[in-house]
Amino acid sequence: MPREAETHADIPFGPEDTPWQKTFSGLRVGGGRPYGTPPSLDPRTAYTSVPEVPHHKVQLPPTGLDADQYTEAEALFRRHIDTQTRNFAGYQVTSALDYEQRLGHYLNRHLNNVGDPYQSSSYTLNSKVLERAVLDYFASLWHAKWPHNPQDPESYWGYVLTMGASEGNLYGLWNARDYLSGKPLRTHHRTPGDRAVEQAPHGEGPHAFHPVAFFSEDTHYSLTKAVRALDIDTFHALGSTRYPDDNPLAPGTPWPREVPSTEDGAIDVEQLAVLVRFFARRGHPILLSLNYGSTFKGAYDDIEAVAATVRGICAEHGLDHRRVHRGQDGDHDERSGFWLHVDGALGAGYVPYLEMARDAGLVEQAPPAFDFRLGDLHSLTMSGHKWMGTPWACGVFMTRTGLQMAPPRASEYIGAADTTFAGSRNGFSSLLMWDYLARHSYDDQARLAAECDGLAAYAHAQLLALQDQLDQDLWVARSPQSLTVRFRRPHADIVRRYSLSSETVHVDGVARTYVHLYAMRHLTRQRVDELIGELRQPGAFA
Ligand SMILES: *Cc1c(COP(=O)(O)O)cnc(C)c1O
């Protein structure tokens, strides 16, 4: 063996600091040579991101760990996670979970919801029966027409996501891109061999099937990734390459990357209108993604106002209703020339209950409507692990049946149409959401929503009081009805202890680094008071 490899094979590995090449059991050392590659560096020094768990205790030698080693390693990891869970305050994710007693059984069951949720598949180890119950629940909560009915274009269609809202955004934009590009609809699906589906659609103007995307500067990073993965032109990309000198917001200056927001974090409807008009006038279909509960400031875009504005502009330019023709035989469908997607990662799971709480007199206000009550809403997504709370990422995507695109190909292999983003889909997530919804009535959820709203108001008031006491501007702010309060980033120890997330925001051209806390169900006044106590210590804001 070359000398260099021998040196690396000596790197101490695993809980007993065994030289790596000595970690093999007899059977696996074929002819005295270790199977696989030796480490090229000591991983203990290469990875430093979770210093709370000593890396050598959890390293996995080819022999695995013996019972004592396993017990020690698992205890170390558990202590770390349990400590962080206790103080978790910085993200819009519920960490108070209690699924173990009832659902532990299913950790030894394989559940895979591969393919369309409404078609039972030849893959029988699935939870689609629960998935459909969950989807119907949200369809009703979000004022969609339900149940899903393939014959009824106004009825909803949706599925439970294997990732969170990031997948919902990706799927929503994919569907939107193909819809606006004139690709065939699912309900207009032709049998293979029909030439019609292969011909380019034709409509009005050279840009009629070249959509352009708009979203605000407070939008989640998953949208940036989605437009890149899907190769969708944003108004910034198209503006700066084709019309570099014509930025309509400030002629002669560079195009903004995203639509400007108000200080609260909601999309600026007037500036959006100017940008949309610029491209609608040139015949581009409009793809818009709005936030309902923006990630950092928790802001709610005024979806109804945006929809009315964009519909009006599109109507002026023939983009509200249009005919998409295929082939020469007059075959066509009617569809809109804009798509409105709502990213409701947290808000879509939470605000319906806050609205109920408002109607019951438990809180004074709730944000404006966002759901299928708005006729111009095309698609919506929510994360399951945020408001509801699940041990891993999951979520819901929903659209109207008549807006679905034909899946890329039929999939005989799984025995159900391949209408979702993933192949294998996590069937445990549907079970978790079903379990949660079965055990929490609307009344329970409205009370929880009111409590969290009250806790956010409490945290806001306490931070304002602290700001007065310290006589220092901590930039304390809470956007209307949001569950988050933001303030100046404190010392790194506090940031780590409470898992506070940071973001740099430009205020009047000056960069400010904020953190925020989220008043989720697991957070208590006591924990907020503890945090404030730490923030009051000298040096907390050094
Ligand atoms: C959290 C979040 C997402 C991404 O959701 P994941 O569940 O992490 O994929 C998308 N949009 C907004 C507004 C979010 O807050």
Coordinates of N, CA and C in Angstrom, one line a residue, residues 3-190:
R3 N 2.6 4.7 0.9 CA 2.9 5.2 2.2 C 1.8 6.2 2.7
E4 N 1.4 7.1 1.8 CA 0.4 8.1 2.2 C -0.9 7.5 2.8
A5 N -1.4 6.5 2.0 CA -2.6 5.8 2.5 C -2.4 5.1 3.8
E6 N -1.2 4.6 4.1 CA -1.0 4.0 5.4 C -1.1 5.0 6.5
T7 N -0.5 6.1 6.3 CA -0.6 7.2 7.3 C -2.1 7.5 7.6
H8 N -2.9 7.7 6.5 CA -4.3 8.0 6.8 C -5.0 6.9 7.4
A9 N -4.6 5.7 7.1 CA -5.3 4.5 7.7 C -5.1 4.4 9.2
D10 N -4.1 5.2 9.7 CA -3.7 5.2 11.1 C -4.6 6.2 11.9
I11 N -5.3 7.0 11.2 CA -6.1 8.0 11.9 C -7.0 7.4 13.0
P12 N -7.0 7.9 14.2 CA -7.8 7.3 15.3 C -9.3 7.4 14.9
F13 N -10.0 6.3 15.2 CA -11.4 6.3 14.7 C -12.3 5.6 15.7
G14 N -13.5 6.2 15.9 CA -14.5 5.5 16.8 C -14.2 5.8 18.3
P15 N -15.2 5.3 19.1 CA -15.2 5.7 20.5 C -13.9 5.2 21.3
E16 N -13.2 4.2 20.8 CA -12.0 3.7 21.5 C -10.7 4.3 20.8
D17 N -10.8 5.2 19.9 CA -9.6 5.8 19.3 C -8.8 4.7 18.6
T18 N -9.4 3.8 17.9 CA -8.8 2.7 17.2 C -8.2 3.2 15.9
P19 N -6.9 2.8 15.6 CA -6.5 3.2 14.2 C -7.4 2.7 13.2
W20 N -7.8 3.5 12.2 CA -8.9 3.2 11.3 C -8.7 1.8 10.7
Q21 N -7.5 1.4 10.3 CA -7.4 0.1 9.6 C -7.5 -1.1 10.5
K22 N -7.6 -0.8 11.8 CA -7.8 -1.9 12.8 C -9.2 -2.0 13.2
T23 N -10.1 -1.3 12.6 CA -11.5 -1.3 13.0 C -12.3 -2.4 12.3
F24 N -11.7 -3.2 11.5 CA -12.4 -4.2 10.8 C -12.5 -5.5 11.5
S25 N -13.6 -6.2 11.4 CA -13.8 -7.6 12.0 C -13.1 -8.5 11.1
G26 N -12.8 -9.7 11.5 CA -12.0 -10.7 10.7 C -12.6 -11.0 9.4
L27 N -14.0 -11.2 9.4 CA -14.6 -11.6 8.1 C -14.5 -10.5 7.0
R28 N -14.5 -9.2 7.5 CA -14.5 -8.1 6.5 C -13.2 -7.7 6.0
V29 N -12.1 -8.3 6.7 CA -10.7 -7.9 6.2 C -10.3 -9.0 5.3
G30 N -10.7 -8.9 4.0 CA -10.4 -10.0 3.1 C -9.0 -9.9 2.7
G31 N -8.2 -11.0 2.9 CA -6.8 -11.0 2.6 C -6.0 -9.9 3.4
G32 N -6.5 -9.6 4.6 CA -5.7 -8.6 5.4 C -5.9 -7.2 4.9
R33 N -6.7 -6.9 3.9 CA -6.8 -5.5 3.4 C -8.2 -5.0 3.8
P34 N -8.2 -3.8 4.4 CA -9.5 -3.2 4.7 C -10.3 -2.9 3.5
Y35 N -11.6 -3.1 3.6 CA -12.5 -2.8 2.5 C -12.8 -1.3 2.5
G36 N -12.9 -0.7 1.4 CA -13.3 0.7 1.3 C -12.1 1.7 1.4
T37 N -12.3 3.0 1.3 CA -11.2 3.9 1.4 C -10.9 4.3 2.8
P38 N -9.7 4.6 3.1 CA -9.3 5.1 4.4 C -9.7 6.6 4.5
P39 N -9.8 7.2 5.6 CA -10.1 8.7 5.7 C -8.9 9.4 5.1
S40 N -9.1 10.5 4.4 CA -8.0 11.3 3.9 C -7.6 12.5 4.8
L41 N -8.5 12.7 5.8 CA -8.2 13.7 6.9 C -8.8 13.1 8.1
D42 N -8.5 13.6 9.3 CA -9.2 13.2 10.5 C -10.6 13.9 10.5
P43 N -11.7 13.2 10.4 CA -13.0 13.8 10.4 C -13.3 14.6 11.6
R44 N -12.7 14.3 12.7 CA -13.0 15.0 14.0 C -12.5 16.5 13.9
T45 N -11.5 16.7 13.1 CA -11.1 18.1 12.9 C -11.7 18.7 11.7
A46 N -12.1 17.9 10.7 CA -12.7 18.4 9.5 C -14.1 18.9 9.8
Y47 N -14.9 18.2 10.7 CA -16.2 18.7 11.0 C -16.3 19.3 12.4
T48 N -16.7 20.6 12.4 CA -16.7 21.2 13.8 C -18.1 21.8 14.0
S49 N -19.1 21.5 13.2 CA -20.3 22.3 13.3 C -21.2 21.9 14.5
V50 N -21.0 20.7 15.1 CA -21.8 20.3 16.2 C -20.9 19.9 17.4
P51 N -20.2 20.9 18.0 CA -19.2 20.5 19.0 C -19.9 19.9 20.2
E52 N -21.2 20.1 20.4 CA -21.9 19.6 21.6 C -21.8 18.1 21.7
V53 N -21.7 17.4 20.6 CA -21.6 15.9 20.6 C -20.2 15.5 20.1
P54 N -19.3 15.0 21.0 CA -18.0 14.6 20.5 C -18.0 13.6 19.3
H55 N -17.4 14.0 18.3 CA -17.6 13.3 17.0 C -17.1 11.8 17.1
H56 N -16.0 11.6 17.9 CA -15.5 10.2 17.9 C -16.4 9.2 18.6
K57 N -17.3 9.8 19.4 CA -18.3 8.9 20.1 C -19.3 8.3 19.2
V58 N -19.6 9.1 18.1 CA -20.7 8.6 17.2 C -20.1 8.1 15.9
Q59 N -18.8 8.1 15.7 CA -18.3 7.5 14.4 C -18.7 6.1 14.3
L60 N -18.9 5.7 13.0 CA -19.4 4.3 12.7 C -18.3 3.5 12.1
P61 N -17.7 2.7 13.0 CA -16.7 1.7 12.4 C -17.4 0.6 11.7
P62 N -16.6 -0.2 10.9 CA -17.3 -1.3 10.1 C -17.9 -2.3 11.0
T63 N -17.4 -2.4 12.3 CA -18.0 -3.4 13.2 C -19.3 -2.9 13.8
G64 N -19.6 -1.6 13.6 CA -20.7 -1.0 14.3 C -20.3 -0.7 15.7
L65 N -21.2 -0.3 16.6 CA -20.9 0.0 18.0 C -21.3 -1.2 18.9
D66 N -20.6 -1.5 19.9 CA -21.2 -2.5 20.9 C -22.2 -1.8 21.8
A67 N -22.9 -2.6 22.6 CA -24.0 -2.1 23.4 C -23.6 -0.9 24.2
D68 N -22.5 -1.0 24.9 CA -22.1 0.1 25.8 C -21.8 1.4 25.0
Q69 N -21.0 1.2 23.9 CA -20.7 2.3 23.1 C -21.9 3.0 22.5
Y70 N -22.9 2.2 22.1 CA -24.1 2.7 21.5 C -24.9 3.5 22.6
T71 N -25.0 2.9 23.8 CA -25.7 3.6 24.8 C -25.1 5.0 25.2
E72 N -23.8 5.0 25.2 CA -23.1 6.3 25.5 C -23.3 7.3 24.4
A73 N -23.2 6.8 23.2 CA -23.3 7.8 22.1 C -24.7 8.3 22.0
E74 N -25.7 7.4 22.1 CA -27.1 7.8 22.0 C -27.4 8.8 23.1
A75 N -26.9 8.5 24.3 CA -27.2 9.4 25.4 C -26.6 10.8 25.2
L76 N -25.5 10.9 24.6 CA -24.9 12.2 24.3 C -25.7 13.0 23.3
F77 N -26.1 12.3 22.3 CA -26.9 12.9 21.3 C -28.3 13.4 21.9
R78 N -28.9 12.5 22.6 CA -30.2 12.8 23.2 C -30.1 14.0 24.1
R79 N -29.0 14.1 25.0 CA -28.9 15.2 25.9 C -28.8 16.5 25.1
H80 N -28.0 16.5 24.0 CA -27.9 17.7 23.1 C -29.2 18.1 22.6
I81 N -29.9 17.2 22.0 CA -31.2 17.5 21.3 C -32.2 18.0 22.3
D82 N -32.3 17.3 23.5 CA -33.3 17.7 24.5 C -33.0 19.1 25.1
T83 N -31.7 19.4 25.2 CA -31.4 20.8 25.7 C -31.8 21.8 24.7
Q84 N -31.5 21.5 23.4 CA -31.8 22.5 22.4 C -33.4 22.6 22.2
T85 N -34.0 21.5 22.4 CA -35.5 21.5 22.3 C -36.1 22.4 23.3
R86 N -35.5 22.3 24.5 CA -36.1 23.1 25.7 C -36.1 24.6 25.4
N87 N -35.0 25.0 24.8 CA -34.8 26.5 24.6 C -35.2 27.0 23.2
F88 N -35.7 26.1 22.3 CA -35.9 26.4 20.9 C -36.9 27.6 20.8
A89 N -36.4 28.7 20.2 CA -37.3 29.9 20.2 C -37.2 30.6 18.9
G90 N -36.3 30.3 18.0 CA -35.9 31.1 16.9 C -36.5 30.8 15.6
Y91 N -37.3 29.7 15.5 CA -37.8 29.4 14.1 C -39.3 29.1 14.3
Q92 N -40.0 29.2 13.1 CA -41.5 29.0 13.1 C -41.9 27.6 13.1
V93 N -41.3 26.8 14.0 CA -41.5 25.3 14.0 C -41.9 24.9 15.4
T94 N -43.0 24.2 15.5 CA -43.4 23.7 16.8 C -42.6 22.5 17.3
S95 N -42.0 22.6 18.5 CA -41.2 21.5 18.9 C -41.8 20.7 20.1
A96 N -43.0 21.1 20.5 CA -43.7 20.3 21.5 C -44.5 19.2 20.8
L97 N -44.0 18.0 20.7 CA -44.6 16.9 20.0 C -44.9 15.7 20.9
D98 N -46.0 15.0 20.6 CA -46.3 13.9 21.4 C -46.9 12.7 20.6
Y99 N -46.2 12.3 19.6 CA -46.7 11.2 18.7 C -46.2 9.8 19.1
E100 N -45.2 9.8 20.0 CA -44.5 8.6 20.2 C -45.4 7.4 20.7
Q101 N -46.2 7.7 21.7 CA -47.0 6.7 22.3 C -48.0 6.0 21.3
R102 N -48.6 6.8 20.5 CA -49.6 6.3 19.6 C -49.0 5.8 18.3
L103 N -48.0 6.4 17.8 CA -47.5 6.1 16.5 C -46.2 5.4 16.4
G104 N -45.6 5.1 17.6 CA -44.3 4.4 17.6 C -44.3 3.1 16.8
H105 N -45.5 2.4 16.9 CA -45.7 1.2 16.1 C -45.3 1.3 14.6
Y106 N -45.6 2.5 14.1 CA -45.5 2.6 12.6 C -44.0 2.8 12.2
L107 N -43.1 3.0 13.2 CA -41.7 3.1 12.8 C -41.2 1.8 12.3
N108 N -42.0 0.7 12.7 CA -41.6 -0.6 12.1 C -42.5 -1.0 11.0
R109 N -43.2 0.0 10.4 CA -44.0 -0.3 9.2 C -43.5 0.6 8.1
H110 N -43.6 0.1 6.9 CA -43.2 0.9 5.7 C -44.4 1.5 5.1
L111 N -44.4 2.8 5.0 CA -45.6 3.5 4.4 C -45.0 4.4 3.2
N112 N -45.5 4.2 2.0 CA -45.0 4.9 0.9 C -46.2 5.3 0.0
N113 N -46.4 6.6 -0.1 CA -47.6 7.0 -0.9 C -47.2 7.4 -2.3
V114 N -46.4 6.6 -2.9 CA -46.0 6.8 -4.3 C -47.1 7.1 -5.3
G115 N -47.0 8.1 -6.1 CA -48.1 8.3 -7.1 C -49.3 9.2 -6.6
D116 N -50.2 9.4 -7.4 CA -51.4 10.2 -7.2 C -52.1 9.8 -5.9
P117 N -52.5 10.8 -5.0 CA -53.1 10.4 -3.7 C -54.5 9.8 -3.9
Y118 N -55.1 10.1 -5.0 CA -56.5 9.7 -5.2 C -56.7 8.4 -6.0
Q119 N -55.5 7.8 -6.3 CA -55.6 6.5 -7.0 C -54.8 5.5 -6.1
S120 N -55.5 4.5 -5.6 CA -54.8 3.5 -4.8 C -53.9 2.8 -5.8
S121 N -52.8 2.4 -5.3 CA -51.8 1.9 -6.2 C -51.5 0.4 -5.9
S122 N -50.7 -0.2 -6.8 CA -50.3 -1.6 -6.6 C -49.3 -1.7 -5.4
Y123 N -48.9 -0.5 -5.0 CA -48.0 -0.4 -3.8 C -48.9 -0.3 -2.6
T124 N -49.2 -1.4 -2.0 CA -50.3 -1.3 -1.0 C -49.9 -0.9 0.4
L125 N -48.6 -0.8 0.6 CA -48.1 -0.3 2.0 C -48.1 1.2 1.9
N126 N -49.3 1.8 1.9 CA -49.4 3.2 1.8 C -50.5 3.8 2.8
S127 N -50.5 5.1 3.0 CA -51.4 5.7 3.9 C -52.3 6.7 3.1
K128 N -52.6 6.4 1.9 CA -53.3 7.3 1.1 C -54.7 7.6 1.6
V129 N -55.3 6.6 2.3 CA -56.6 6.8 2.8 C -56.6 7.9 3.9
L130 N -55.5 8.0 4.6 CA -55.4 9.1 5.6 C -55.0 10.4 4.9
E131 N -54.1 10.2 3.9 CA -53.7 11.4 3.1 C -54.9 12.1 2.5
R132 N -55.9 11.4 2.0 CA -57.1 12.0 1.4 C -57.9 12.7 2.5
A133 N -58.0 12.1 3.7 CA -58.7 12.7 4.8 C -58.1 14.0 5.2
V134 N -56.7 14.0 5.2 CA -56.0 15.3 5.6 C -56.2 16.3 4.5
L135 N -56.1 15.9 3.2 CA -56.3 16.9 2.1 C -57.7 17.5 2.1
D136 N -58.7 16.6 2.3 CA -60.1 17.2 2.4 C -60.2 18.1 3.5
Y137 N -59.6 17.8 4.7 CA -59.7 18.7 5.8 C -59.1 20.1 5.4
F138 N -58.0 20.1 4.8 CA -57.4 21.4 4.4 C -58.2 22.1 3.3
A139 N -58.7 21.3 2.4 CA -59.5 21.9 1.3 C -60.7 22.7 1.9
S140 N -61.3 22.1 2.9 CA -62.5 22.8 3.5 C -62.0 24.0 4.3
L141 N -60.9 23.8 5.1 CA -60.3 24.9 5.9 C -60.0 26.1 5.0
W142 N -59.5 25.8 3.8 CA -59.0 26.9 2.9 C -60.1 27.2 1.9
H143 N -61.3 26.8 2.1 CA -62.5 27.2 1.3 C -62.4 26.8 -0.1
A144 N -61.8 25.6 -0.4 CA -61.8 25.1 -1.7 C -63.0 24.2 -1.9
K145 N -63.3 23.8 -3.1 CA -64.4 22.9 -3.4 C -63.9 21.5 -3.3
W146 N -64.6 20.7 -2.4 CA -64.1 19.4 -2.2 C -65.3 18.4 -2.1
P147 N -65.1 17.1 -2.2 CA -63.8 16.4 -2.4 C -63.2 16.6 -3.8
H148 N -62.0 16.2 -4.0 CA -61.4 16.2 -5.3 C -62.3 15.3 -6.2
N149 N -62.6 15.9 -7.4 CA -63.4 15.2 -8.4 C -62.8 15.4 -9.7
P150 N -62.2 14.4 -10.3 CA -61.5 14.6 -11.6 C -62.3 15.2 -12.7
Q151 N -63.7 15.1 -12.6 CA -64.6 15.6 -13.6 C -64.9 17.1 -13.4
D152 N -64.5 17.6 -12.2 CA -64.9 19.0 -11.8 C -63.7 19.9 -11.7
P153 N -63.5 20.8 -12.7 CA -62.2 21.6 -12.7 C -62.1 22.5 -11.5
E154 N -63.3 22.8 -10.9 CA -63.2 23.8 -9.8 C -62.9 23.1 -8.5
S155 N -63.1 21.7 -8.4 CA -62.7 21.0 -7.2 C -61.2 21.1 -7.0
Y156 N -60.8 20.8 -5.8 CA -59.3 21.0 -5.5 C -58.6 19.7 -5.9
W157 N -57.3 19.8 -6.1 CA -56.4 18.7 -6.2 C -55.2 19.0 -5.3
G158 N -54.6 18.1 -4.6 CA -53.5 18.3 -3.9 C -52.7 17.1 -3.5
Y159 N -51.7 17.2 -2.8 CA -51.0 16.1 -2.2 C -50.1 16.5 -1.0
V160 N -49.8 15.5 -0.2 CA -48.9 15.7 1.0 C -47.5 15.6 0.6
L161 N -46.7 16.6 0.9 CA -45.4 16.8 0.4 C -44.4 15.9 1.3
T162 N -43.3 15.5 0.6 CA -42.3 14.8 1.3 C -41.2 15.8 1.9
M163 N -41.0 16.9 1.2 CA -40.3 18.0 1.8 C -41.3 18.9 2.4
G164 N -40.9 20.1 2.8 CA -41.9 21.1 3.3 C -42.4 22.0 2.2
A165 N -42.7 23.2 2.6 CA -43.2 24.2 1.6 C -42.2 24.4 0.4
S166 N -40.9 24.2 0.7 CA -40.0 24.3 -0.5 C -40.4 23.4 -1.6
E167 N -40.8 22.2 -1.4 CA -41.3 21.3 -2.4 C -42.6 21.9 -3.0
G168 N -43.5 22.4 -2.1 CA -44.8 23.0 -2.6 C -44.5 24.2 -3.5
N169 N -43.5 25.0 -3.2 CA -43.1 26.1 -4.1 C -42.6 25.6 -5.4
L170 N -41.7 24.6 -5.3 CA -41.1 24.1 -6.5 C -42.2 23.5 -7.4
Y171 N -43.1 22.7 -6.8 CA -44.2 22.1 -7.6 C -45.1 23.1 -8.2
G172 N -45.5 24.1 -7.3 CA -46.4 25.2 -7.8 C -45.8 25.9 -8.9
L173 N -44.5 26.3 -8.9 CA -43.9 27.0 -10.0 C -43.7 26.2 -11.2
W174 N -43.5 24.9 -11.0 CA -43.4 24.0 -12.2 C -44.7 24.0 -12.9
N175 N -45.8 23.7 -12.1 CA -47.1 23.7 -12.7 C -47.4 25.0 -13.4
A176 N -47.1 26.1 -12.7 CA -47.4 27.5 -13.3 C -46.6 27.7 -14.6
R177 N -45.3 27.3 -14.6 CA -44.5 27.6 -15.8 C -45.1 26.8 -17.0
D178 N -45.5 25.6 -16.8 CA -46.0 24.8 -17.9 C -47.4 25.3 -18.3
Y179 N -48.2 25.7 -17.3 CA -49.5 26.2 -17.6 C -49.4 27.5 -18.5
L180 N -48.5 28.4 -18.0 CA -48.4 29.7 -18.8 C -47.6 29.5 -20.1
S181 N -46.9 28.4 -20.2 CA -46.2 28.2 -21.4 C -47.0 27.4 -22.5
G182 N -48.3 27.2 -22.1 CA -49.2 26.6 -23.1 C -49.1 25.0 -23.2
K183 N -48.5 24.4 -22.2 CA -48.4 22.9 -22.3 C -49.8 22.3 -22.0
P184 N -49.9 21.0 -22.4 CA -51.3 20.4 -22.2 C -51.7 20.2 -20.8
L185 N -53.0 20.5 -20.6 CA -53.6 20.3 -19.3 C -53.9 18.8 -19.0
R186 N -54.0 18.5 -17.8 CA -54.3 17.1 -17.5 C -55.6 16.6 -18.0
T187 N -56.6 17.5 -17.8 CA -58.0 17.2 -18.2 C -58.1 17.2 -19.8
H188 N -57.1 17.7 -20.4 CA -57.1 17.8 -21.9 C -56.1 16.9 -22.5
H189 N -55.8 15.9 -21.7 CA -54.7 15.0 -22.0 C -55.1 14.1 -23.2
R190 N -54.2 14.0 -24.2 CA -54.4 13.2 -25.4 C -53.7 11.9 -25.2

